[in-house]
Each structure stands twice: as C-alpha cells, then as structure tokens.
Short mmCIF file of C-alpha atoms in Angstrom, two decimals:
data_model
loop_
_atom_site.label_atom_id
_atom_site.label_comp_id
_atom_site.label_asym_id
_atom_site.label_seq_id
_atom_site.Cartn_x
_atom_site.Cartn_y
_atom_site.Cartn_z
CA MET T 1 31.39 -12.69 186.39
CA THR T 2 31.97 -14.70 183.32
CA PHE T 3 29.57 -17.46 182.80
CA HIS T 4 29.37 -20.23 179.47
CA ILE T 5 27.03 -21.05 176.71
CA THR T 6 28.19 -23.92 174.57
CA ILE T 7 27.79 -25.13 171.08
CA ASP T 8 27.48 -27.92 169.65
CA GLY T 9 29.01 -28.86 173.31
CA ARG T 10 31.65 -26.95 173.40
CA PRO T 11 32.29 -24.28 175.68
CA VAL T 12 31.90 -20.85 174.99
CA PRO T 13 32.42 -17.33 177.68
CA VAL T 14 30.94 -15.30 177.75
CA ALA T 15 30.18 -11.89 179.58
CA PRO T 16 26.95 -10.69 181.33
CA GLY T 17 24.96 -9.08 178.84
CA GLN T 18 26.90 -9.66 175.49
CA THR T 19 24.11 -11.31 173.08
CA ILE T 20 25.03 -15.28 171.66
CA GLY T 21 25.77 -13.77 168.32
CA ALA T 22 28.39 -11.43 170.18
CA ALA T 23 30.10 -13.85 172.68
CA LEU T 24 30.46 -16.25 169.61
CA HIS T 25 32.06 -14.04 167.28
CA ALA T 26 34.15 -13.60 170.01
CA ALA T 27 34.80 -17.02 170.52
CA GLY T 28 36.18 -16.63 167.26
CA VAL T 29 33.16 -18.74 165.65
CA ARG T 30 32.17 -16.70 162.80
CA SER T 31 29.62 -18.52 161.61
CA TRP T 32 26.87 -20.96 162.85
CA ARG T 33 23.67 -21.99 159.64
CA SER T 34 24.91 -22.73 155.91
CA THR T 35 22.20 -21.59 153.30
CA ARG T 36 19.40 -23.01 151.90
CA PHE T 37 20.28 -23.10 148.80
CA GLY T 38 24.95 -22.87 148.04
CA GLY T 39 25.14 -23.54 151.89
CA ARG T 40 27.26 -21.42 152.40
CA PRO T 41 28.56 -19.76 156.18
CA ARG T 42 26.97 -17.59 157.91
CA GLY T 43 27.08 -15.37 160.99
CA LEU T 44 26.72 -12.05 162.16
CA PHE T 45 26.25 -8.69 159.49
CA CYS T 46 23.74 -6.28 160.20
CA GLY T 47 24.41 -6.82 164.10
CA ILE T 48 20.81 -4.74 165.49
CA GLY T 49 18.57 -7.63 164.54
CA VAL T 50 17.68 -5.98 160.57
CA CYS T 51 19.40 -8.40 158.15
CA PHE T 52 18.50 -12.06 160.43
CA ASP T 53 21.43 -13.58 158.48
CA CYS T 54 22.72 -14.45 162.42
CA LEU T 55 19.63 -17.21 163.03
CA ILE T 56 20.42 -19.28 165.32
CA SER T 57 18.48 -22.49 167.83
CA VAL T 58 18.69 -21.92 171.36
CA ASN T 59 18.05 -24.74 173.71
CA GLY T 60 15.73 -26.22 170.73
CA ARG T 61 13.90 -23.28 170.39
CA ALA T 62 12.88 -22.85 166.76
CA PRO T 63 15.63 -20.63 165.30
CA GLU T 64 15.77 -16.45 166.41
CA ARG T 65 18.41 -13.65 165.86
CA ALA T 66 22.00 -14.23 167.83
CA CYS T 67 22.07 -10.81 167.69
CA LEU T 68 19.73 -9.41 169.89
CA THR T 69 19.65 -12.92 172.07
CA GLU T 70 20.99 -12.06 174.68
CA ALA T 71 23.12 -15.41 176.24
CA GLU T 72 21.83 -16.90 179.35
CA PRO T 73 24.03 -19.06 182.04
CA GLY T 74 24.28 -22.69 180.32
CA ASP T 75 22.48 -21.30 177.15
CA GLU T 76 23.24 -24.72 174.30
CA VAL T 77 23.21 -23.68 170.97
CA THR T 78 23.21 -25.76 167.70
CA THR T 79 24.78 -25.16 164.28
CA SER T 80 22.84 -25.80 161.50
CA MET E 1 -5.51 0.75 180.45
CA ILE E 2 -5.54 3.58 177.58
CA TYR E 3 -1.77 5.74 176.92
CA ASP E 4 -2.15 8.99 176.34
CA LEU E 5 1.39 8.17 173.87
CA VAL E 6 2.54 4.71 172.74
CA VAL E 7 6.72 5.46 171.57
CA VAL E 8 8.22 3.15 169.00
CA GLY E 9 12.21 3.75 169.81
CA GLY E 10 13.80 4.54 172.77
CA GLY E 11 16.66 6.85 171.47
CA PRO E 12 17.08 10.28 171.66
CA ALA E 13 14.38 10.61 169.51
CA GLY E 14 12.15 8.33 171.40
CA VAL E 15 13.37 9.10 175.31
CA ALA E 16 13.20 12.36 174.59
CA GLY E 17 9.54 12.78 173.01
CA ALA E 18 8.63 10.10 176.01
CA LEU E 19 9.53 12.19 178.87
CA THR E 20 9.12 16.19 177.65
CA ALA E 21 5.23 14.36 177.07
CA ALA E 22 5.91 12.94 180.63
CA LEU E 23 6.77 16.19 182.17
CA ALA E 24 3.70 18.12 180.96
CA GLY E 25 1.29 15.15 182.35
CA LEU E 26 0.59 11.78 178.97
CA ARG E 27 0.64 8.38 180.95
CA VAL E 28 3.29 7.63 178.84
CA ALA E 29 4.40 4.36 177.61
CA LEU E 30 7.96 3.29 175.24
CA ALA E 31 8.47 -0.30 173.63
CA ASP E 32 12.18 -0.82 172.39
CA SER E 33 13.43 -4.20 170.59
CA SER E 34 16.86 -3.74 172.78
CA ALA E 35 17.65 -5.02 176.10
CA ARG E 36 18.93 -1.37 177.10
CA LEU E 37 17.41 2.13 176.56
CA GLY E 38 20.20 4.17 174.04
CA GLY E 39 18.65 3.39 170.03
CA GLN E 40 21.56 2.48 168.01
CA TYR E 41 24.05 5.31 168.86
CA PHE E 42 23.79 5.26 172.72
CA ARG E 43 23.94 1.61 172.49
CA HIS E 44 25.80 0.80 175.67
CA VAL E 45 26.59 -2.21 177.62
CA ALA E 46 25.36 -2.31 181.28
CA ASP E 47 28.16 -0.15 182.86
CA PRO E 48 29.70 2.23 180.26
CA GLU E 49 32.51 4.54 180.75
CA PRO E 50 31.72 7.75 180.62
CA ALA E 51 30.93 10.26 177.37
CA PRO E 52 28.72 13.29 177.70
CA GLY E 53 26.12 12.96 175.05
CA LEU E 54 25.86 9.97 176.55
CA ASP E 55 25.87 10.91 180.30
CA ARG E 56 22.69 13.19 179.34
CA PHE E 57 20.96 10.46 177.44
CA LEU E 58 20.79 8.77 180.59
CA ARG E 59 19.84 10.90 182.72
CA GLN E 60 16.88 11.45 180.61
CA ALA E 61 16.18 7.20 179.79
CA ARG E 62 16.81 7.35 184.39
CA ALA E 63 13.99 9.74 184.43
CA LEU E 64 12.34 8.29 182.03
CA GLU E 65 12.02 4.90 183.47
CA ALA E 66 10.11 7.02 186.72
CA ARG E 67 7.18 8.48 185.08
CA ALA E 68 6.31 6.03 182.21
CA ASP E 69 6.17 2.06 181.30
CA VAL E 70 9.46 1.72 179.85
CA LEU E 71 8.42 -1.74 178.39
CA PRO E 72 12.50 -3.02 176.91
CA ARG E 73 12.77 -6.46 173.90
CA HIS E 74 9.04 -5.70 172.81
CA GLN E 75 9.30 -5.87 169.30
CA VAL E 76 6.34 -4.01 167.60
CA TRP E 77 5.09 -5.51 164.58
CA ASN E 78 2.09 -4.59 163.69
CA ILE E 79 -0.24 -0.91 164.42
CA SER E 80 -3.90 -0.16 163.74
CA ARG E 81 -6.65 1.65 164.08
CA GLU E 82 -9.78 0.91 166.18
CA PRO E 83 -12.79 2.59 165.03
CA ASP E 84 -13.15 4.91 168.70
CA GLY E 85 -9.75 5.66 166.50
CA ASP E 86 -7.39 5.34 169.09
CA LEU E 87 -4.39 3.09 168.02
CA LEU E 88 -3.95 -0.63 169.10
CA VAL E 89 0.31 -1.41 169.09
CA ARG E 90 0.64 -4.72 168.65
CA CYS E 91 4.39 -6.31 169.96
CA GLU E 92 6.12 -9.30 170.37
CA ASN E 93 7.80 -9.58 174.39
CA HIS E 94 10.91 -11.46 174.19
CA THR E 95 10.05 -14.42 175.55
CA GLY E 96 7.40 -14.82 172.48
CA GLU E 97 4.05 -13.48 173.98
CA PRO E 98 2.09 -11.21 172.52
CA VAL E 99 1.79 -7.67 174.64
CA THR E 100 -1.24 -5.04 173.34
CA LEU E 101 -0.67 -1.71 173.94
CA ARG E 102 -3.60 0.95 173.46
CA THR E 103 -2.77 4.71 172.65
CA ARG E 104 -4.99 7.85 172.23
CA ARG E 105 -1.65 9.07 170.53
CA LEU E 106 1.75 7.54 168.83
CA LEU E 107 5.05 8.61 168.10
CA ILE E 108 7.35 6.89 165.18
CA ALA E 109 10.87 7.05 166.72
CA THR E 110 12.42 4.11 164.91
CA GLY E 111 15.68 5.05 163.60
CA ALA E 112 17.64 3.60 160.74
CA HIS E 113 19.57 0.94 160.12
CA ASP E 114 23.11 0.95 158.17
CA ARG E 115 22.93 0.99 153.54
CA PRO E 116 24.97 -1.89 152.44
CA LEU E 117 26.31 -2.60 148.78
CA PRO E 118 26.52 -5.71 147.73
CA PHE E 119 30.15 -6.58 146.14
CA PRO E 120 31.90 -9.83 145.79
CA GLY E 121 32.40 -11.96 149.41
CA TRP E 122 30.06 -9.67 150.80
CA ASP E 123 28.11 -12.02 152.48
CA LEU E 124 31.13 -14.22 154.03
CA PRO E 125 31.33 -14.01 157.41
CA GLY E 126 33.75 -11.18 158.69
CA VAL E 127 32.18 -9.02 156.44
CA LEU E 128 29.87 -7.01 159.08
CA THR E 129 27.71 -3.35 158.30
CA ALA E 130 29.36 -0.66 159.88
CA GLY E 131 26.86 -0.39 162.11
CA GLY E 132 27.53 -4.25 163.35
CA ALA E 133 31.22 -3.96 164.04
CA GLN E 134 29.99 -0.49 165.71
CA ALA E 135 27.01 -2.66 167.92
CA LEU E 136 29.45 -5.70 168.75
CA LEU E 137 31.87 -3.15 170.03
CA LYS E 138 29.35 -0.56 171.93
CA GLY E 139 26.75 -3.23 173.50
CA ASN E 140 28.66 -5.94 174.05
CA GLY E 141 32.51 -4.44 174.69
CA VAL E 142 33.58 -7.42 171.06
CA VAL E 143 35.93 -6.04 168.59
CA ALA E 144 34.54 -7.40 165.71
CA GLY E 145 38.57 -9.27 164.52
CA ARG E 146 42.21 -8.32 164.94
CA ARG E 147 43.17 -6.72 161.18
CA ILE E 148 40.34 -4.58 159.99
CA VAL E 149 38.89 -2.49 157.57
CA VAL E 150 36.38 0.18 157.59
CA SER E 151 34.86 1.20 154.18
CA GLY E 152 32.23 3.06 152.24
CA THR E 153 30.67 6.75 152.70
CA GLY E 154 29.76 9.13 155.65
CA PRO E 155 30.92 10.26 158.44
CA PHE E 156 30.07 8.06 160.20
CA LEU E 157 33.03 6.08 159.17
CA LEU E 158 35.12 7.51 161.79
CA PRO E 159 33.85 6.77 164.62
CA VAL E 160 33.72 3.45 163.83
CA ALA E 161 37.10 3.30 162.52
CA THR E 162 38.83 5.68 165.54
CA GLY E 163 36.00 2.72 168.39
CA LEU E 164 37.31 -0.16 166.15
CA ALA E 165 40.97 1.03 166.65
CA GLY E 166 40.93 3.07 170.67
CA ALA E 167 40.14 -0.86 171.90
CA GLY E 168 42.65 -2.43 170.19
CA ALA E 169 42.16 -3.80 166.76
CA ARG E 170 44.64 -2.45 164.22
CA VAL E 171 42.36 -1.00 161.63
CA LEU E 172 44.36 -0.52 158.36
CA GLY E 173 42.39 2.19 157.37
CA VAL E 174 39.42 4.39 156.79
CA PHE E 175 38.44 3.57 152.93
CA GLU E 176 36.16 6.65 151.48
CA ALA E 177 34.67 6.42 148.15
CA ASN E 178 32.83 10.15 148.17
CA GLY E 179 35.34 13.48 149.17
CA GLY E 180 38.38 13.43 146.50
CA LEU E 181 39.72 15.96 149.78
CA GLY E 182 41.05 14.20 152.85
CA LEU E 183 40.63 14.84 156.38
CA ALA E 184 41.39 18.29 156.64
CA ARG E 185 39.34 19.13 154.24
CA HIS E 186 36.55 17.24 156.14
CA PRO E 187 32.68 18.22 155.48
CA LEU E 188 32.19 18.00 158.61
CA MET E 189 34.87 21.48 158.84
CA ALA E 190 32.51 23.66 156.31
CA LEU E 191 29.81 22.37 158.35
CA GLY E 192 31.37 23.99 161.65
CA LYS E 193 31.72 20.99 163.00
CA ALA E 194 35.54 20.85 163.30
CA ALA E 195 36.05 19.88 166.28
CA GLU E 196 34.45 16.74 165.91
CA ALA E 197 36.31 16.54 162.88
CA ALA E 198 39.63 17.79 164.16
CA GLY E 199 38.63 14.45 167.41
CA TYR E 200 38.42 11.79 164.62
CA ALA E 201 41.46 13.07 163.14
CA ALA E 202 43.35 13.17 166.15
CA GLY E 203 41.95 9.76 166.78
CA LEU E 204 42.50 8.18 163.74
CA ALA E 205 46.16 9.69 163.93
CA ARG E 206 47.44 8.34 167.29
CA HIS E 207 46.38 5.02 166.27
CA ARG E 208 48.26 5.19 163.10
CA VAL E 209 44.86 4.32 160.61
CA PRO E 210 45.55 6.26 157.23
CA TYR E 211 42.74 7.67 155.73
CA HIS E 212 42.13 7.47 152.53
CA THR E 213 39.57 9.15 150.29
CA ARG E 214 38.04 7.37 146.47
CA GLN E 215 39.43 4.67 147.46
CA ALA E 216 36.50 1.41 148.42
CA VAL E 217 36.62 -2.40 149.07
CA ILE E 218 35.32 -3.38 146.55
CA ALA E 219 35.24 -7.42 146.94
CA ALA E 220 36.43 -10.26 149.79
CA HIS E 221 38.11 -13.63 149.35
CA GLY E 222 38.34 -16.03 151.52
CA GLU E 223 36.90 -19.79 151.77
CA HIS E 224 34.74 -19.56 154.76
CA GLU E 225 35.77 -16.10 156.07
CA VAL E 226 37.09 -13.42 154.98
CA GLU E 227 40.88 -13.62 154.80
CA ALA E 228 42.02 -10.90 152.57
CA VAL E 229 40.14 -7.61 150.25
CA THR E 230 40.24 -5.83 146.70
CA LEU E 231 40.74 -2.21 147.70
CA ALA E 232 40.07 -0.23 144.90
CA ARG E 233 40.87 3.69 143.50
CA LEU E 234 37.54 5.28 142.45
CA ASP E 235 36.72 7.67 140.10
CA LYS E 236 34.08 10.50 140.94
CA ALA E 237 31.25 8.22 139.47
CA TRP E 238 33.15 5.13 141.54
CA ASN E 239 34.12 3.41 138.74
CA VAL E 240 37.11 1.28 139.78
CA LEU E 241 40.49 3.53 138.21
CA ALA E 242 43.40 0.39 140.08
CA THR E 243 42.85 -2.19 142.33
CA ARG E 244 45.22 -3.80 145.12
CA VAL E 245 44.02 -7.61 148.07
CA VAL E 246 45.51 -6.43 151.20
CA GLU E 247 45.24 -9.43 153.71
CA CYS E 248 42.52 -8.84 156.86
CA ASP E 249 39.97 -10.09 158.60
CA THR E 250 37.10 -8.38 158.59
CA VAL E 251 35.55 -5.38 157.17
CA ALA E 252 32.99 -3.24 158.54
CA ALA E 253 31.15 -1.19 155.19
CA GLY E 254 28.22 0.43 155.29
CA TYR E 255 27.06 3.33 152.49
CA GLY E 256 24.60 5.42 154.97
CA PHE E 257 21.28 4.76 156.89
CA VAL E 258 17.92 3.33 155.42
CA PRO E 259 14.65 5.11 157.62
CA GLN E 260 12.89 2.76 159.22
CA ILE E 261 9.53 4.06 158.22
CA GLU E 262 7.12 0.67 158.41
CA LEU E 263 4.83 1.22 160.76
CA GLY E 264 3.91 4.86 159.55
CA THR E 265 3.26 3.21 156.11
CA GLN E 266 1.18 0.92 157.84
CA LEU E 267 -0.64 3.64 159.13
CA GLY E 268 -0.92 5.15 155.72
CA CYS E 269 1.39 7.72 156.58
CA GLY E 270 2.27 9.81 153.70
CA THR E 271 6.42 10.03 152.61
CA ARG E 272 8.55 11.73 150.53
CA HIS E 273 12.33 11.59 149.18
CA ASP E 274 14.87 12.87 151.10
CA VAL E 275 17.83 14.44 149.22
CA ASP E 276 19.55 10.66 148.96
CA GLY E 277 16.54 9.64 147.40
CA SER E 278 15.21 7.28 150.89
CA PRO E 279 11.67 7.69 151.57
CA VAL E 280 11.17 9.02 154.87
CA LEU E 281 7.92 9.99 156.62
CA VAL E 282 6.09 13.90 155.30
CA VAL E 283 5.93 15.45 158.83
CA ASP E 284 4.54 19.30 159.68
CA ALA E 285 6.90 21.40 162.15
CA GLU E 286 4.91 20.21 165.04
CA GLN E 287 6.43 16.45 164.17
CA ARG E 288 2.59 15.62 162.95
CA THR E 289 2.75 12.66 160.34
CA THR E 290 0.09 12.94 157.79
CA VAL E 291 -2.19 10.82 160.26
CA PRO E 292 -3.81 12.17 163.10
CA GLY E 293 -2.73 11.35 166.26
CA VAL E 294 1.02 9.65 165.20
CA TRP E 295 4.11 11.68 165.42
CA ALA E 296 6.95 10.60 163.97
CA ALA E 297 10.86 12.10 165.28
CA GLY E 298 14.39 10.84 163.96
CA GLU E 299 15.49 9.51 161.47
CA PRO E 300 12.23 7.92 159.91
CA THR E 301 12.31 12.10 158.66
CA GLY E 302 14.89 11.98 158.18
CA VAL E 303 18.31 10.96 158.55
CA GLY E 304 20.55 14.23 160.26
CA GLY E 305 22.27 12.61 163.66
CA TRP E 306 21.04 12.19 166.60
CA ARG E 307 20.83 15.91 167.87
CA LEU E 308 18.49 16.16 165.24
CA SER E 309 17.12 13.39 167.17
CA GLU E 310 16.20 14.63 170.42
CA LEU E 311 15.36 18.39 169.30
CA GLU E 312 12.01 16.55 166.98
CA GLY E 313 11.61 13.75 169.98
CA ARG E 314 11.84 17.53 171.48
CA ILE E 315 9.16 19.53 169.34
CA ALA E 316 6.92 16.38 168.99
CA GLY E 317 6.48 15.78 172.61
CA ARG E 318 5.50 19.74 173.53
CA SER E 319 3.24 19.73 170.11
CA MET E 320 1.20 17.79 171.93
CA THR E 321 0.11 19.08 175.35
CA GLY E 322 1.15 22.75 173.73
CA PRO E 323 2.99 25.47 172.24
CA VAL E 324 6.73 25.14 170.77
CA PRO E 325 9.31 26.84 171.61
CA GLU E 326 10.12 28.83 168.79
CA ILE E 327 13.85 28.15 169.64
CA LEU E 328 13.32 24.41 169.43
CA ALA E 329 12.10 25.00 165.41
CA ARG E 330 15.19 27.26 164.75
CA ARG E 331 17.42 24.83 165.84
CA ARG E 332 15.65 21.66 164.44
CA GLU E 333 15.64 23.92 161.44
CA ARG E 334 19.72 24.27 162.15
CA TRP E 335 20.72 20.40 162.38
CA ARG E 336 18.16 19.98 159.70
CA ALA E 337 20.36 21.70 157.65
CA PHE E 338 23.16 19.95 158.43
CA GLY E 339 21.73 16.97 158.10
CA ALA E 340 20.83 17.79 154.69
CA ALA E 341 24.54 18.85 153.60
CA LEU E 342 26.14 15.82 155.17
CA GLN E 343 23.06 13.37 152.88
CA ARG E 344 24.74 15.81 149.71
CA ALA E 345 28.30 15.72 150.41
CA TYR E 346 28.26 11.74 150.41
CA PRO E 347 26.00 10.11 147.24
CA VAL E 348 25.98 6.47 146.64
CA GLN E 349 27.86 6.94 143.54
CA PRO E 350 26.84 4.71 139.99
CA GLY E 351 30.55 3.04 139.53
CA TRP E 352 29.70 0.06 142.72
CA GLN E 353 27.25 -1.90 139.40
CA GLY E 354 30.48 -2.06 138.08
CA TRP E 355 32.08 -4.01 141.31
CA LEU E 356 29.39 -6.89 141.07
CA ARG E 357 29.92 -10.28 138.28
CA ASP E 358 27.59 -12.74 138.08
CA ASP E 359 27.47 -14.33 140.26
CA THR E 360 27.64 -12.24 143.28
CA LEU E 361 24.15 -12.23 145.31
CA VAL E 362 22.27 -9.49 145.70
CA CYS E 363 20.15 -10.52 147.92
CA ARG E 364 21.57 -12.34 150.50
CA CYS E 365 18.82 -14.02 152.35
CA GLU E 366 17.38 -15.41 148.98
CA GLU E 367 20.53 -15.95 147.60
CA VAL E 368 19.86 -14.22 144.87
CA PRO E 369 22.53 -13.55 142.87
CA LEU E 370 23.03 -10.34 139.71
CA ALA E 371 22.77 -13.10 136.53
CA ARG E 372 18.87 -13.89 138.05
CA VAL E 373 18.23 -9.37 138.73
CA ARG E 374 19.39 -8.96 135.72
CA GLN E 375 18.02 -11.58 133.71
CA ALA E 376 14.86 -10.21 135.01
CA ARG E 377 15.06 -7.51 133.50
CA ARG E 378 15.30 -8.50 130.03
CA LEU E 379 12.40 -10.40 131.12
CA GLY E 380 10.62 -6.71 130.92
CA ALA E 381 10.81 -5.93 135.01
CA THR E 382 11.58 -1.81 134.90
CA ASP E 383 10.99 -1.78 138.13
CA ALA E 384 11.70 -2.93 141.86
CA ARG E 385 8.81 -4.64 142.72
CA SER E 386 8.57 -6.66 139.98
CA ILE E 387 12.78 -7.64 139.90
CA LYS E 388 11.50 -9.19 143.22
CA LEU E 389 8.67 -10.37 142.20
CA LEU E 390 10.34 -12.23 139.13
CA ALA E 391 13.51 -13.30 140.54
CA ARG E 392 13.07 -13.02 144.34
CA PRO E 393 15.39 -10.61 145.94
CA GLY E 394 13.63 -8.82 149.28
CA MET E 395 11.27 -11.66 149.08
CA GLY E 396 12.66 -13.55 152.24
CA TRP E 397 13.64 -13.04 156.48
CA CYS E 398 14.82 -9.60 155.82
CA GLN E 399 12.26 -8.37 153.57
CA GLY E 400 14.21 -6.65 152.10
CA ARG E 401 15.53 -4.26 154.12
CA ILE E 402 19.19 -4.92 153.19
CA CYS E 403 19.25 -5.48 149.72
CA GLY E 404 16.00 -3.20 149.00
CA TYR E 405 18.63 0.20 147.66
CA ALA E 406 20.41 -1.93 145.67
CA VAL E 407 17.97 -4.12 143.67
CA SER E 408 16.56 -0.01 143.27
CA CYS E 409 19.27 0.99 142.57
CA LEU E 410 19.58 -1.77 139.77
CA ALA E 411 16.04 -0.96 138.42
CA GLY E 412 17.00 3.02 138.11
CA GLU E 413 14.86 3.84 140.20
CA LEU E 414 14.43 5.91 143.69
CA PRO E 415 13.36 2.99 146.13
CA GLN E 416 10.05 2.87 147.51
CA PRO E 417 8.41 3.79 150.55
CA PRO E 418 7.93 -0.19 151.54
CA ARG E 419 4.83 -2.29 151.85
CA ARG E 420 5.16 -4.90 154.44
CA PRO E 421 1.94 -5.25 157.06
CA ILE E 422 3.39 -7.33 159.84
CA ALA E 423 7.20 -5.38 160.51
CA GLN E 424 8.42 -8.36 162.36
CA PRO E 425 8.64 -11.69 162.26
CA VAL E 426 6.14 -12.50 164.10
CA THR E 427 5.10 -16.48 164.68
CA LEU E 428 1.33 -17.82 163.65
CA GLY E 429 -0.22 -18.34 167.12
CA ALA E 430 0.69 -14.32 167.65
CA LEU E 431 -1.23 -13.96 164.14
CA ALA E 432 -4.21 -16.22 165.38
CA SER E 433 -4.52 -13.80 168.50
CA LEU E 434 -5.04 -11.30 166.91
CA ASP E 435 -8.81 -11.71 166.94
CA ALA E 436 -8.67 -12.47 169.95
CA SER E 437 -7.16 -8.96 170.88
CA LEU E 438 -9.38 -7.15 168.43
CA ASN E 439 -12.54 -8.33 171.04
CA GLU E 440 -10.46 -7.15 174.04
CA GLY E 441 -9.11 -4.44 172.75
CA THR E 442 -6.41 -3.89 175.08
CA LEU E 443 -3.67 -6.34 177.34
#
C-alpha cells in the first residue's frame, strides 16, 4: 500500500492518494523552499492551491504546488 | 463538440447544478482542479468514513459521472465569449496540457478560500489556514501537528478543532476573536442549529478542548517553524487587553472566507458587496449573473454553507430547462438569511491591525512588510490598488488572494472585485496556444 518518494535523496513514506505536500508535512518536513528576499522557510499554508507558498520541484520539473500534486511512487523532490 | 453547459467547480453547488442539468437532458461537462469531486467541504480520501452529508454528495457525484463529462485535475484559467455567443473555457490538465471546452452555458461554482489575517510570525512553517489544516486531514488523512492552537473567527473553527482532536492531536483550544457569550449561547443556537452546535460542544468536551471567546493568536514565534504563540484577550474591537505565551507546534487560523469570483469578473459579471464586505457576483432569482448564459451558485454569490450552495446549484440547473419550483426558492431564502446572520455574528474587527509590527509581512509572496504599506500610504496611495502599485503587495504568485483583504483594510476601503484576466498561472505555451484554439474553436 504505502510507497516512498524522496526529498533530496531521503525517503519519505506516502499513503496512496496523498499529495506531496501532505506526505512531507506528515513526515515532519514542514518547509522545502526559501523566499527570494528574506530567505524565509516556506511549506504548506493554505493547503488548497491558493497561496503558492508550497511550490516544489518534482522530478526536475518547473515548481508546482505541493498541496495539489498527488505523489507518485519514486517521485524525487528537491528543496530550494 | 459543443456542450450545453460547462460547470466550473466540483463542490456541492457545482455537482448539484451539473447533475440537475444533465438529468434534464443537457450535455454537461464539469471541470475541477482537484483529483476527486467534493470541493472544500466534501473533500475526502479515496475510501472515506461514512458521514450523512458526504454519503448523499457521493451518490450525486456518482450519478453525475454516469451522465456527464467530469474532468478532475483541470484548472480553468480563462473564459471568453466567441462572436457566435458560445463560451470558451480554457483549462490546463494535470500534465500541463491545454484543454478548451466550448459551451452554450456556464455555471460558476468555484467556491471560496480561507480569509487569513496577517500577524507577526504568520509565515512560519506550522502556521496554516484553518481550511489548510482541514484539507490535510480530510483529503490526505494527515493530522497537521501534535499541539495545535485553532484561532480566528466563525463557526468553521469548530469542525476544524473537533476534527483535529478526534484524529489524535492535542488541541490546546479554540480561540474565537468574536462573541463574548461562549458555546452555550453560540449564534448557531439562535439560528435553529442547536443540534449542530451541541454536536461540536460535545466533541470539544470529549477531547477536553476549551473554547475561548474574545481571544486570538496575535503572534507566532520560532526559528525555523512555529514553537509558540502569543494568545491575547481582546476587547470588542479586537484591541489587546492582556497576553500570554503558549508552546505549540501548529496554528490553524481563519477569519472567514473569500468567494472566488474572478471567472465571473473576467466575463464582466456584475458584483456587489456581501454583508461582510466581500465582493460577490450579482444573481437573479434563478441564479443568473448579469451576463447572458452565465449562472453562479454557492460561495461566489455569497458565503452561506454547503446546504445553500447545493440549493443554488439545483436552482441554476433547473432554470436552464424550465421553471424553478417555489419550494426550492423558499428554502434558499432561509439558508441565505442563515448565512447573512453568521456573517453579521462574526465580523472582522479593526483591532487586528494593532497586532502587526513594522516588520510583519502583509504580503507573503512579495515579502512586503507593514512598514512598506504604510510608506505607500504616506506617499499618497489611498486605495488598495495604489498601494499595490507602489509597494507590490498582491503582485506575486497568489495575485493578492491571501493578502488582498488585509491590504484593503489597511487602505481603509472595502475589498474590490478581482481584476485577473488569467485565473491560474499558466505556461507561456498555453498562452501562445490561445491563437490556435481561437482558430480551431474547440478541442
């Protein structure tokens, strides 16, 4: 049932149907990018695709909203 | 392929409207950004626990899937009118491919999102909107944290707190900035929803979650994520009377909702200010907007809960093929009165502006602190739009959805209807495809 994705090479467990943001948050990874000016840590905030705080790069693609992107087995995400 | 109706939004309003129209024989498509129908209220995991309202919704959703084209994970970013009167609904699917739907009629059922207020530290990881904490739980089965403070205003805080506590979190309290009367005199009681209020009260009591009125989180503290919050006792206008610091790892905060109306304003639909000042779409007795062929249902016409949304959806769907039964209209008026009464019972009071410091970010995307907003005012910006042009709040990724309300308050004006020709960020490729799709007409 449960599968894994990796964040910067580290495995994170995922229950089927979970978003990447939910899986990271559940694993205690609560921030995965820094802001442009202040370098402030950011992760989930609105959780429904409105705020764009949770942007993350999946498998080298352009950043997308972690709260909307369903995790697929083997997904590799990177912090920025 | 030309649809008789395209519905945008797969919550209670959109599904009810789409199903009603499909049952009347219309060719219907429904586009929604999520992987599963439900919207925010009926958001659910793949195999949800039974719940009364949810069971009914899921039956409607299954019936709809058998009779209409349901397009999950489709983000609608623009709608325009063709010379022949048809509407083109432009979406992007989850792989980033453009999808264009041509339709005779449109139903805008795009719901609402949380209305957050800024406070010092609100951008620390671990501070979530109340709806965000709810979405994690209902859509993903993830409890947002271990020690959670729920704060803000409005009845939505109650299901969020009981849900989190029921899932095993230690909820340190519900801190309701309004209402000096407590749960026993909660406005839900006065509005004939005693059973619902009693259910929440029992849920909070079972998990020993205290309910505090005239209190709120006014600051979050921590290095890399939230480690503690400052809780304040407030006067009626939300000025701070006294404070204490409490350790926690998560905050779920919400101050009402912002109806999502930009698809309507793109098409030129008329707007009005709702009881709480939110811009909403003007609709007639049959849920028609001021633009021919365009209906709206649910929160974009005014926040009033899922029952009102479903009714409005049904009324919209019925009116497309015939008369609307009087009983539906009467029930809608009752729920509208209920929604308006809740908005009056849970206003946002001006004292929150005193919680902010000069360096508190007002706009999270562009990292605009309060000091820069004040500077813009001193430079002569007297409305939110001028402040945006001078200091950049609302210019970032979220396009002011998160900070727009706060900036309007700081400017001293009611929030204005959004002007967003593109409702979702899209690739330049999708924009470039506009020409092609205009020539080809449809998908």
